[in-house]
Amino acid sequence: MRARRSVEWVTAPSIATLGELRSSDHIHRSVKTEIRSNLIARLAAGEPSLPGIVGFDDTVTPEVERALLAGHDLVLLGERGQGKTRLIRTLVGLLDEWTPVVAGCEINDHPYAPVCARCVALVATDGELTPVAWKHRSERYGEKLATPDTSVGDLIGDIDPIKVAEGRTLGDPETVHYGLVPRTNRGIFAVNELPDLAERIQVALLNVLEERDIQVRGYQLRLPLDVLLVASANPEDYTNRGRIITPLKDRFGAEVRTHYPLSLEDELAMVAQEAAVLWDDSPHAAPLVPSHLLDVVGRFARAVRDAPQVDQRSGVSARFAIAAVETVAASAVRRAAITGEAAAVARIVDLPSIVPASLGKVEFDDADEGREFEVLEHLLRRAVAETSRARLAGLDLRPLQEKFDGGLLVESGDTVSADRLLSQVGSVPGLSELLDRLEPDGVGEGPAAVGVAAAVVEFALEGLYLNKRLAKESSGNRTVYGA
């Protein structure tokens, strides 16, 4: 599980004037040339081209790499929660870490090739003394979520009434207030959910993609932009909310289809990377979700995604499994706080908390409205059963089962600590083998090890119940296992 880390930048170059920049042998490269060069270097070094992107290695990533090497603007097409925005933001890492700009320029003009009226005049006047500033690659990314009320002014620009009021004439190019696209000049600009953009607004992007310039309110203004334009779209949007107009779609050099994780391993790797369960304000150590429960969550997410009761057009976001793991971890922390446990370790008893928390993340077919809770509960039980069969296949659980033949009852729930659960069961025959099967990477030490042992024993009891070898009664937050 990942922790949130602050970004630390290496100090910017100390070069402060155009003359110093020329003396440094700096070479001006376009955005697409920067990306191509840095991508080739990563590929040659055997480094991941898009670090942090899971499950696309043999499918999406090669297509994106080819598009970038070809210098193409691109559209990522896929259902919600497939990592389209995450992938787009990762592209920023392929830019040079620092790039020079004319100090104070609104559209990041390169000192060697200024394009806006202000910078052209400044370089003509100050020459080699023109002040230079430096932009980090993280500042060279712009993003707009397309909405029906987005205007041409938002994206491209409009007349700035304040500048007009200051005395400039309407014909003066410096009265233009630049929109998001020109302000991302010499960077990467992303339009999320492009079909939601009104068709008349999409027309404003045609020049950006083909002629690489912008036009504002009929001004005699031509600003050759240097930008990589990336858009995302959901196939459902083409029929529901809008479409990408044909001339604009034709101007994108590449269309790349994304997908949900193709394997359980990819699903689990993504969850392990993205789920945030490290809380700075928690009185406990980071809550632990044992690997066998992560397996259950991964199988559950995939079962929901494939369920016939779920609307396949809307899909089931990858965030479904991430939120589920975070909910399970929160349930473990809540139990640890109530029972006074020193370590918060998730158990089977925490899994039902996923169902109510997940209802808003799944769109069901009309025929199954009112049965959402029932469907998700069934799919969760199935995921537990599949994990039990996969993890415990061939393991002899009869010695554990026989402990209940004499009338043993074991209670679990929100108010039952790991110590109390284990004390009810007593010595567990074959516990070490059980631990090796369910937690092959080890159980840690101290209170966490006790919590993992309790989680493993409770999972074994649930497996016996699902195989009809034990009985189980549940009422509210209380569960009792017996013969």
Short mmCIF file of C-alpha atoms in Angstrom, two decimals:
data_model
loop_
_atom_site.label_atom_id
_atom_site.label_comp_id
_atom_site.label_asym_id
_atom_site.label_seq_id
_atom_site.Cartn_x
_atom_site.Cartn_y
_atom_site.Cartn_z
CA MET A 1 0.00 0.00 0.00
CA ARG A 2 1.39 3.35 -0.90
CA ALA A 3 2.04 6.38 1.29
CA ARG A 4 1.54 9.94 0.09
CA ARG A 5 4.89 11.57 -0.57
CA SER A 6 5.76 15.17 -1.22
CA VAL A 7 7.52 15.94 -4.51
CA GLU A 8 11.10 17.13 -4.22
CA TRP A 9 12.53 19.05 -7.17
CA VAL A 10 16.18 19.26 -8.05
CA THR A 11 17.28 22.92 -8.03
CA ALA A 12 16.55 24.78 -11.28
CA PRO A 13 19.49 25.88 -13.46
CA SER A 14 20.99 29.23 -12.43
CA ILE A 15 21.01 30.69 -15.96
CA ALA A 16 19.10 33.99 -15.83
CA THR A 17 19.54 35.71 -19.20
CA LEU A 18 19.29 34.87 -22.88
CA GLY A 19 23.01 35.46 -23.33
CA GLU A 20 23.89 33.00 -20.57
CA LEU A 21 21.51 30.47 -22.13
CA ARG A 22 23.25 30.72 -25.50
CA SER A 23 26.65 30.35 -23.83
CA SER A 24 25.49 27.15 -22.13
CA ASP A 25 24.99 25.41 -25.49
CA HIS A 26 21.33 24.82 -24.66
CA ILE A 27 19.39 23.33 -27.59
CA HIS A 28 15.76 24.28 -28.18
CA ARG A 29 13.65 21.16 -28.78
CA SER A 30 9.92 20.91 -29.42
CA VAL A 31 7.72 19.15 -26.87
CA LYS A 32 7.27 16.10 -29.08
CA THR A 33 11.02 15.92 -29.74
CA GLU A 34 11.70 16.07 -25.98
CA ILE A 35 9.23 13.26 -25.35
CA ARG A 36 10.55 11.14 -28.21
CA SER A 37 14.17 11.52 -27.12
CA ASN A 38 13.47 10.81 -23.45
CA LEU A 39 11.24 7.85 -24.31
CA ILE A 40 13.91 6.29 -26.52
CA ALA A 41 16.44 6.73 -23.71
CA ARG A 42 14.14 4.93 -21.25
CA LEU A 43 13.45 2.08 -23.64
CA ALA A 44 17.16 1.67 -24.41
CA ALA A 45 17.96 1.58 -20.68
CA GLY A 46 15.30 -1.04 -20.00
CA GLU A 47 13.36 1.35 -17.77
CA PRO A 48 9.54 1.46 -17.69
CA SER A 49 8.32 4.14 -20.08
CA LEU A 50 5.19 4.82 -18.01
CA PRO A 51 6.10 4.02 -14.40
CA GLY A 52 3.20 3.25 -12.11
CA ILE A 53 0.90 2.05 -14.89
CA VAL A 54 -0.16 -1.54 -14.13
CA GLY A 55 -1.60 -4.15 -16.47
CA PHE A 56 -0.96 -2.37 -19.80
CA ASP A 57 2.58 -3.67 -20.48
CA ASP A 58 1.69 -5.84 -23.48
CA THR A 59 -1.37 -3.97 -24.73
CA VAL A 60 -1.87 -0.25 -24.17
CA THR A 61 1.68 0.83 -23.32
CA PRO A 62 3.27 -0.28 -26.64
CA GLU A 63 0.53 1.57 -28.57
CA VAL A 64 1.09 4.75 -26.56
CA GLU A 65 4.85 4.45 -27.07
CA ARG A 66 4.43 4.15 -30.84
CA ALA A 67 2.10 7.17 -30.91
CA LEU A 68 4.59 9.29 -28.97
CA LEU A 69 7.52 8.19 -31.11
CA ALA A 70 5.49 9.10 -34.21
CA GLY A 71 4.79 12.54 -32.74
CA HIS A 72 1.04 11.95 -32.71
CA ASP A 73 -1.61 13.62 -30.60
CA LEU A 74 -3.78 10.83 -29.22
CA VAL A 75 -7.17 9.82 -27.83
CA LEU A 76 -7.49 7.24 -25.06
CA LEU A 77 -10.80 5.45 -25.44
CA GLY A 78 -12.17 3.25 -22.66
CA GLU A 79 -14.73 2.76 -19.91
CA ARG A 80 -14.57 4.65 -16.64
CA GLY A 81 -11.91 3.77 -14.14
CA GLN A 82 -9.46 2.19 -16.59
CA GLY A 83 -6.63 4.55 -15.69
CA LYS A 84 -6.88 6.91 -18.69
CA THR A 85 -6.25 10.09 -16.71
CA ARG A 86 -3.51 8.42 -14.66
CA LEU A 87 -1.77 7.36 -17.85
CA ILE A 88 -2.03 10.85 -19.37
CA ARG A 89 -0.54 12.48 -16.29
CA THR A 90 2.33 9.99 -16.37
CA LEU A 91 3.38 11.38 -19.77
CA VAL A 92 4.69 14.49 -17.98
CA GLY A 93 7.63 12.40 -16.77
CA LEU A 94 8.85 12.16 -20.37
CA LEU A 95 9.42 15.92 -20.60
CA ASP A 96 12.81 17.45 -19.79
CA GLU A 97 12.98 18.15 -16.07
CA TRP A 98 13.56 21.90 -16.61
CA THR A 99 12.98 24.12 -19.61
CA PRO A 100 13.77 27.84 -20.10
CA VAL A 101 11.04 30.40 -20.73
CA VAL A 102 11.01 34.14 -21.20
CA ALA A 103 10.45 35.43 -17.67
CA GLY A 104 6.88 36.57 -17.11
CA CYS A 105 5.50 35.11 -20.35
CA GLU A 106 1.91 33.90 -20.08
CA ILE A 107 2.37 31.22 -22.75
CA ASN A 108 5.86 29.98 -21.84
CA ASP A 109 7.71 31.30 -24.89
CA HIS A 110 11.16 29.85 -25.44
CA PRO A 111 13.79 32.62 -25.33
CA TYR A 112 15.18 31.48 -28.69
CA ALA A 113 11.81 31.59 -30.47
CA PRO A 114 9.31 34.03 -28.85
CA VAL A 115 5.84 34.08 -30.44
CA CYS A 116 3.65 36.41 -28.35
CA ALA A 117 3.79 40.17 -29.03
CA ARG A 118 5.17 40.96 -25.57
CA CYS A 119 8.10 38.55 -25.79
CA VAL A 120 8.97 39.42 -29.39
CA ALA A 121 9.23 43.09 -28.35
CA LEU A 122 11.15 42.22 -25.16
CA VAL A 123 13.78 40.15 -26.97
CA ALA A 124 14.11 42.85 -29.65
CA THR A 125 14.69 45.49 -26.96
CA ASP A 126 16.78 43.65 -24.35
CA GLY A 127 18.59 41.22 -26.63
CA GLU A 128 21.04 39.00 -24.74
CA LEU A 129 19.90 40.55 -21.44
CA THR A 130 16.34 39.22 -21.85
CA PRO A 131 15.46 37.65 -18.49
CA VAL A 132 15.07 33.87 -18.46
CA ALA A 133 13.09 31.78 -15.96
CA TRP A 134 12.84 27.99 -15.64
CA LYS A 135 9.75 25.79 -15.55
CA HIS A 136 9.72 22.33 -14.01
CA ARG A 137 8.04 19.63 -16.09
CA SER A 138 5.25 19.34 -13.52
CA GLU A 139 4.27 22.93 -14.41
CA ARG A 140 4.03 22.13 -18.10
CA TYR A 141 0.82 20.13 -17.88
CA GLY A 142 -2.71 21.46 -18.30
CA GLU A 143 -5.98 19.59 -17.98
CA LYS A 144 -9.64 20.39 -18.58
CA LEU A 145 -12.63 18.22 -17.77
CA ALA A 146 -14.93 18.81 -20.73
CA THR A 147 -18.38 19.98 -19.69
CA PRO A 148 -21.25 21.31 -21.83
CA ASP A 149 -20.67 24.84 -20.48
CA THR A 150 -17.00 24.94 -21.51
CA SER A 151 -16.44 27.91 -23.83
CA VAL A 152 -13.95 28.79 -26.54
CA GLY A 153 -12.65 31.45 -24.18
CA ASP A 154 -11.88 28.79 -21.56
CA LEU A 155 -9.81 26.74 -23.99
CA ILE A 156 -8.39 29.24 -26.47
CA GLY A 157 -8.86 32.76 -25.11
CA ASP A 158 -10.94 35.93 -25.27
CA ILE A 159 -10.70 39.69 -24.94
CA ASP A 160 -9.70 40.79 -21.44
CA PRO A 161 -11.97 43.72 -20.48
CA ILE A 162 -9.58 44.81 -17.73
CA LYS A 163 -6.75 45.25 -20.22
CA VAL A 164 -9.08 47.23 -22.49
CA ALA A 165 -10.12 49.39 -19.54
CA GLU A 166 -6.45 50.12 -18.85
CA GLY A 167 -6.30 52.00 -22.15
CA ARG A 168 -5.24 49.42 -24.72
CA THR A 169 -7.14 49.39 -28.01
CA LEU A 170 -9.22 46.40 -29.08
CA GLY A 171 -6.80 45.79 -31.93
CA ASP A 172 -3.87 45.37 -29.56
CA PRO A 173 -2.94 41.65 -29.24
CA GLU A 174 -2.03 42.27 -25.61
CA THR A 175 -5.73 42.71 -24.80
CA VAL A 176 -6.14 38.93 -25.28
CA HIS A 177 -6.65 36.79 -22.20
CA TYR A 178 -5.17 33.43 -23.13
CA GLY A 179 -7.13 30.25 -22.46
CA LEU A 180 -5.90 26.96 -21.04
CA VAL A 181 -4.41 25.59 -24.28
CA PRO A 182 -2.04 28.48 -25.06
CA ARG A 183 -1.13 28.73 -21.36
CA THR A 184 0.09 25.15 -21.69
CA ASN A 185 2.23 26.05 -24.72
CA ARG A 186 5.43 23.98 -24.72
CA GLY A 187 3.76 21.32 -22.60
CA ILE A 188 1.07 18.64 -22.55
CA PHE A 189 -2.62 19.53 -22.55
CA ALA A 190 -5.33 16.97 -21.75
CA VAL A 191 -9.07 17.15 -22.40
CA ASN A 192 -10.90 14.59 -20.28
CA GLU A 193 -14.23 13.24 -21.56
CA LEU A 194 -13.87 15.02 -24.91
CA PRO A 195 -17.32 13.98 -26.27
CA ASP A 196 -18.93 16.08 -23.52
CA LEU A 197 -17.50 19.18 -25.22
CA ALA A 198 -20.11 20.89 -27.40
CA GLU A 199 -19.44 20.30 -31.08
CA ARG A 200 -19.04 24.02 -31.81
CA ILE A 201 -16.37 24.16 -29.11
CA GLN A 202 -14.58 21.11 -30.49
CA VAL A 203 -14.18 23.07 -33.74
CA ALA A 204 -11.91 25.49 -31.86
CA LEU A 205 -9.37 22.68 -31.39
CA LEU A 206 -9.06 21.93 -35.12
CA ASN A 207 -6.35 24.54 -35.72
CA VAL A 208 -4.48 23.48 -32.60
CA LEU A 209 -4.17 19.94 -33.92
CA GLU A 210 -3.49 20.65 -37.58
CA GLU A 211 -2.01 24.13 -38.04
CA ARG A 212 -0.65 24.20 -34.45
CA ASP A 213 -1.93 27.72 -33.87
CA ILE A 214 -4.89 29.58 -32.35
CA GLN A 215 -7.23 32.35 -33.43
CA VAL A 216 -9.00 34.66 -30.96
CA ARG A 217 -12.09 36.74 -31.78
CA GLY A 218 -11.03 37.55 -35.32
CA TYR A 219 -7.69 39.11 -34.31
CA GLN A 220 -4.91 39.12 -36.84
CA LEU A 221 -3.14 36.85 -34.39
CA ARG A 222 -1.25 33.68 -35.17
CA LEU A 223 0.49 31.95 -32.30
CA PRO A 224 2.24 28.76 -33.41
CA LEU A 225 1.76 26.51 -30.42
CA ASP A 226 4.10 23.74 -29.35
CA VAL A 227 1.89 21.29 -27.48
CA LEU A 228 1.04 17.60 -27.22
CA LEU A 229 -2.74 17.26 -27.08
CA VAL A 230 -4.18 14.15 -25.42
CA ALA A 231 -7.87 13.43 -24.92
CA SER A 232 -9.87 10.75 -23.15
CA ALA A 233 -13.32 9.47 -23.99
CA ASN A 234 -15.75 6.81 -22.87
CA PRO A 235 -17.33 4.72 -25.68
CA GLU A 236 -20.71 5.08 -23.99
CA ASP A 237 -20.53 8.85 -24.48
CA TYR A 238 -20.78 8.49 -28.24
CA THR A 239 -24.43 7.54 -27.88
CA ASN A 240 -25.35 9.03 -24.51
CA ARG A 241 -23.94 12.52 -24.20
CA GLY A 242 -22.14 13.43 -27.38
CA ARG A 243 -19.44 12.46 -29.83
CA ILE A 244 -16.10 13.58 -31.14
CA ILE A 245 -16.77 15.40 -34.40
CA THR A 246 -15.29 13.63 -37.42
CA PRO A 247 -12.84 16.38 -38.50
CA LEU A 248 -11.40 16.56 -34.97
CA LYS A 249 -11.18 12.80 -34.60
CA ASP A 250 -9.34 12.64 -37.91
CA ARG A 251 -6.74 15.12 -36.68
CA PHE A 252 -5.68 12.95 -33.74
CA GLY A 253 -2.82 10.81 -34.95
CA ALA A 254 -3.67 7.79 -32.80
CA GLU A 255 -6.58 6.24 -30.92
CA VAL A 256 -5.64 3.84 -28.13
CA ARG A 257 -8.14 1.52 -26.45
CA THR A 258 -7.70 0.96 -22.71
CA HIS A 259 -9.10 -1.93 -20.67
CA TYR A 260 -9.61 -3.21 -17.14
CA PRO A 261 -6.91 -5.47 -15.62
CA LEU A 262 -6.79 -8.65 -17.68
CA SER A 263 -5.60 -10.91 -14.86
CA LEU A 264 -6.14 -11.25 -11.13
CA GLU A 265 -2.43 -10.58 -10.61
CA ASP A 266 -2.69 -7.23 -12.41
CA GLU A 267 -5.80 -6.33 -10.40
CA LEU A 268 -3.99 -7.08 -7.13
CA ALA A 269 -0.84 -5.23 -8.19
CA MET A 270 -2.90 -2.14 -9.01
CA VAL A 271 -4.76 -2.32 -5.69
CA ALA A 272 -1.51 -2.74 -3.75
CA GLN A 273 -0.08 0.30 -5.53
CA GLU A 274 -3.06 2.62 -5.26
CA ALA A 275 -4.92 1.79 -2.03
CA ALA A 276 -4.10 4.43 0.60
CA VAL A 277 -4.10 2.84 4.04
CA LEU A 278 -1.26 4.74 5.71
CA TRP A 279 -2.82 7.35 7.95
CA ASP A 280 -0.62 9.86 9.70
CA ASP A 281 -3.18 10.48 12.43
CA SER A 282 -3.83 6.83 13.30
CA PRO A 283 -2.85 5.75 16.85
CA HIS A 284 -2.00 2.32 15.44
CA ALA A 285 0.62 1.18 12.99
CA ALA A 286 -0.60 1.06 9.40
CA PRO A 287 -3.57 -1.33 9.16
CA LEU A 288 -2.69 -4.60 7.50
CA VAL A 289 -4.89 -6.27 4.92
CA PRO A 290 -3.51 -9.84 4.62
CA SER A 291 -2.78 -11.09 1.12
CA HIS A 292 -5.57 -13.68 1.16
CA LEU A 293 -8.11 -10.92 1.78
CA LEU A 294 -6.60 -8.82 -1.02
CA ASP A 295 -7.15 -11.89 -3.18
CA VAL A 296 -10.82 -11.96 -2.15
CA VAL A 297 -11.27 -8.28 -3.01
CA GLY A 298 -9.62 -8.74 -6.40
CA ARG A 299 -11.84 -11.71 -7.24
CA PHE A 300 -14.89 -9.82 -6.00
CA ALA A 301 -14.16 -6.82 -8.26
CA ARG A 302 -13.71 -9.07 -11.28
CA ALA A 303 -16.91 -10.98 -10.48
CA VAL A 304 -18.89 -7.73 -10.24
CA ARG A 305 -17.39 -6.54 -13.54
CA ASP A 306 -18.51 -9.74 -15.28
CA ALA A 307 -21.90 -10.11 -13.58
CA PRO A 308 -24.86 -10.16 -15.99
CA GLN A 309 -26.86 -8.01 -13.56
CA VAL A 310 -24.39 -5.12 -13.97
CA ASP A 311 -24.76 -2.61 -16.80
CA GLN A 312 -21.80 -3.54 -19.01
CA ARG A 313 -21.91 -0.21 -20.88
CA SER A 314 -20.91 1.75 -17.78
CA GLY A 315 -18.34 -0.78 -16.58
CA VAL A 316 -16.95 -1.19 -13.07
CA SER A 317 -14.11 1.18 -12.30
CA ALA A 318 -10.71 -0.01 -11.12
CA ARG A 319 -11.39 2.33 -8.17
CA PHE A 320 -14.00 -0.22 -7.02
CA ALA A 321 -11.35 -2.63 -5.73
CA ILE A 322 -9.17 0.18 -4.40
CA ALA A 323 -12.03 1.66 -2.37
CA ALA A 324 -12.98 -1.83 -1.17
CA VAL A 325 -9.50 -2.47 0.27
CA GLU A 326 -9.48 0.94 1.94
CA THR A 327 -12.89 0.17 3.48
CA VAL A 328 -11.67 -3.19 4.78
CA ALA A 329 -8.63 -1.50 6.33
CA ALA A 330 -10.87 1.13 7.94
CA SER A 331 -13.08 -1.60 9.38
CA ALA A 332 -10.01 -3.24 10.94
CA VAL A 333 -8.91 0.07 12.47
CA ARG A 334 -12.40 0.63 13.88
CA ARG A 335 -12.38 -2.82 15.50
CA ALA A 336 -8.89 -2.27 16.90
CA ALA A 337 -10.03 1.00 18.48
CA ILE A 338 -13.12 -0.65 20.02
CA THR A 339 -11.31 -3.73 21.36
CA GLY A 340 -8.04 -2.08 22.32
CA GLU A 341 -5.92 -4.14 19.92
CA ALA A 342 -2.37 -2.90 19.44
CA ALA A 343 -2.39 -3.77 15.73
CA ALA A 344 -5.21 -3.40 13.22
CA VAL A 345 -5.31 -6.51 11.01
CA ALA A 346 -8.25 -7.14 8.70
CA ARG A 347 -10.23 -10.40 8.97
CA ILE A 348 -13.14 -12.05 7.18
CA VAL A 349 -15.49 -10.20 9.51
CA ASP A 350 -14.42 -6.92 7.85
CA LEU A 351 -15.38 -7.95 4.31
CA PRO A 352 -19.16 -7.32 4.55
CA SER A 353 -18.40 -3.62 5.05
CA ILE A 354 -17.50 -3.51 1.35
CA VAL A 355 -21.05 -4.11 0.13
CA PRO A 356 -22.85 -0.97 1.36
CA ALA A 357 -19.80 1.17 0.57
CA SER A 358 -19.71 -0.15 -3.03
CA LEU A 359 -23.35 0.27 -4.01
CA GLY A 360 -22.81 3.71 -5.53
CA LYS A 361 -19.96 2.49 -7.70
CA VAL A 362 -21.98 -0.04 -9.71
CA GLU A 363 -24.74 0.57 -12.27
CA PHE A 364 -27.25 -2.29 -12.39
CA ASP A 365 -29.61 -3.20 -15.23
CA ASP A 366 -33.16 -2.00 -14.75
CA ALA A 367 -34.40 -5.56 -14.24
CA ASP A 368 -32.26 -5.93 -11.12
CA GLU A 369 -33.12 -2.65 -9.40
CA GLY A 370 -33.88 -3.30 -5.74
CA ARG A 371 -31.66 -6.41 -5.67
CA GLU A 372 -28.32 -4.61 -5.68
CA PHE A 373 -27.38 -5.49 -2.09
CA GLU A 374 -28.35 -9.12 -2.57
CA VAL A 375 -26.34 -9.44 -5.79
CA LEU A 376 -23.19 -7.92 -4.29
CA GLU A 377 -23.43 -10.10 -1.16
CA HIS A 378 -23.71 -13.20 -3.34
CA LEU A 379 -20.71 -12.19 -5.45
CA LEU A 380 -18.65 -11.48 -2.33
CA ARG A 381 -19.44 -14.95 -0.91
CA ARG A 382 -18.44 -16.45 -4.24
CA ALA A 383 -15.14 -14.57 -4.17
CA VAL A 384 -14.40 -15.89 -0.68
CA ALA A 385 -15.24 -19.44 -1.80
CA GLU A 386 -12.99 -19.16 -4.88
CA THR A 387 -10.11 -17.83 -2.79
CA SER A 388 -10.60 -20.60 -0.25
CA ARG A 389 -10.46 -23.26 -2.95
CA ALA A 390 -7.40 -21.68 -4.57
CA ARG A 391 -5.45 -21.11 -1.35
CA LEU A 392 -6.47 -24.11 0.74
CA ALA A 393 -6.73 -26.82 -1.93
CA GLY A 394 -5.37 -30.12 -0.61
CA LEU A 395 -4.93 -28.84 2.95
CA ASP A 396 -6.44 -31.12 5.59
CA LEU A 397 -8.71 -28.99 7.80
CA ARG A 398 -10.36 -31.94 9.55
CA PRO A 399 -8.37 -31.48 12.79
CA LEU A 400 -9.72 -27.94 13.03
CA GLN A 401 -13.23 -29.08 12.15
CA GLU A 402 -13.13 -31.84 14.79
CA LYS A 403 -12.60 -29.27 17.54
CA PHE A 404 -16.23 -28.25 16.98
CA ASP A 405 -17.64 -31.77 17.27
CA GLY A 406 -17.70 -31.45 21.04
CA GLY A 407 -19.92 -28.38 20.91
CA LEU A 408 -17.29 -25.63 20.53
CA LEU A 409 -18.70 -22.26 19.48
CA VAL A 410 -16.45 -19.47 18.20
CA GLU A 411 -17.72 -15.90 18.13
CA SER A 412 -16.33 -13.20 15.87
CA GLY A 413 -17.41 -9.67 15.03
CA ASP A 414 -16.64 -5.99 15.50
CA THR A 415 -16.18 -6.41 19.26
CA VAL A 416 -13.99 -9.53 19.17
CA SER A 417 -10.25 -8.95 19.27
CA ALA A 418 -7.65 -11.22 17.67
CA ASP A 419 -6.54 -12.50 21.09
CA ARG A 420 -10.10 -13.34 22.09
CA LEU A 421 -10.80 -15.14 18.80
CA LEU A 422 -7.69 -17.29 19.15
CA SER A 423 -8.37 -18.04 22.81
CA GLN A 424 -11.81 -19.41 21.89
CA VAL A 425 -10.33 -21.79 19.32
CA GLY A 426 -7.39 -22.86 21.48
CA SER A 427 -4.45 -24.63 19.87
CA VAL A 428 -4.93 -24.91 16.12
CA PRO A 429 -3.62 -28.13 14.53
CA GLY A 430 -1.54 -27.39 11.45
CA LEU A 431 -1.50 -23.62 12.07
CA SER A 432 1.99 -23.18 10.58
CA GLU A 433 0.95 -24.88 7.34
CA LEU A 434 -2.22 -22.82 7.27
CA LEU A 435 -0.15 -19.63 7.67
CA ASP A 436 2.23 -20.73 4.90
CA ARG A 437 -0.70 -21.31 2.53
CA LEU A 438 -2.54 -18.07 3.18
CA GLU A 439 0.37 -15.73 3.95
CA PRO A 440 3.43 -17.14 2.16
CA ASP A 441 5.33 -13.86 2.58
CA GLY A 442 5.28 -14.14 6.37
CA VAL A 443 3.20 -12.81 9.25
CA GLY A 444 5.51 -10.26 10.86
CA GLU A 445 6.15 -10.01 14.58
CA GLY A 446 4.42 -8.91 17.76
CA PRO A 447 0.75 -7.83 17.78
CA ALA A 448 0.58 -7.88 13.97
CA ALA A 449 1.55 -11.57 13.94
CA VAL A 450 -1.26 -12.32 16.39
CA GLY A 451 -3.69 -10.41 14.17
CA VAL A 452 -2.60 -12.31 11.07
CA ALA A 453 -2.93 -15.65 12.90
CA ALA A 454 -6.48 -14.72 13.88
CA ALA A 455 -7.25 -13.65 10.31
CA VAL A 456 -5.96 -16.96 8.95
CA VAL A 457 -7.93 -19.05 11.45
CA GLU A 458 -11.13 -17.10 10.79
CA PHE A 459 -10.65 -17.53 7.04
CA ALA A 460 -10.26 -21.29 7.54
CA LEU A 461 -13.50 -21.35 9.57
CA GLU A 462 -15.28 -19.45 6.79
CA GLY A 463 -13.91 -21.96 4.26
CA LEU A 464 -15.28 -24.85 6.31
CA TYR A 465 -18.64 -23.09 6.49
CA LEU A 466 -18.77 -22.47 2.72
CA ASN A 467 -18.00 -26.16 2.18
CA LYS A 468 -20.90 -27.07 4.52
CA ARG A 469 -18.58 -28.58 7.11
CA LEU A 470 -19.43 -25.97 9.78
CA ALA A 471 -22.52 -23.97 10.60
CA LYS A 472 -22.59 -20.19 10.92
CA GLU A 473 -25.10 -17.78 12.38
CA SER A 474 -24.85 -14.04 11.80
CA SER A 475 -26.84 -11.35 13.54
CA GLY A 476 -25.87 -7.72 13.12
CA ASN A 477 -22.14 -7.45 13.75
CA ARG A 478 -21.97 -10.80 15.55
CA THR A 479 -20.99 -14.09 13.86
CA VAL A 480 -20.87 -17.50 15.54
CA TYR A 481 -19.28 -20.64 14.05
CA GLY A 482 -20.33 -24.10 15.33
CA ALA A 483 -20.86 -27.69 14.29
#
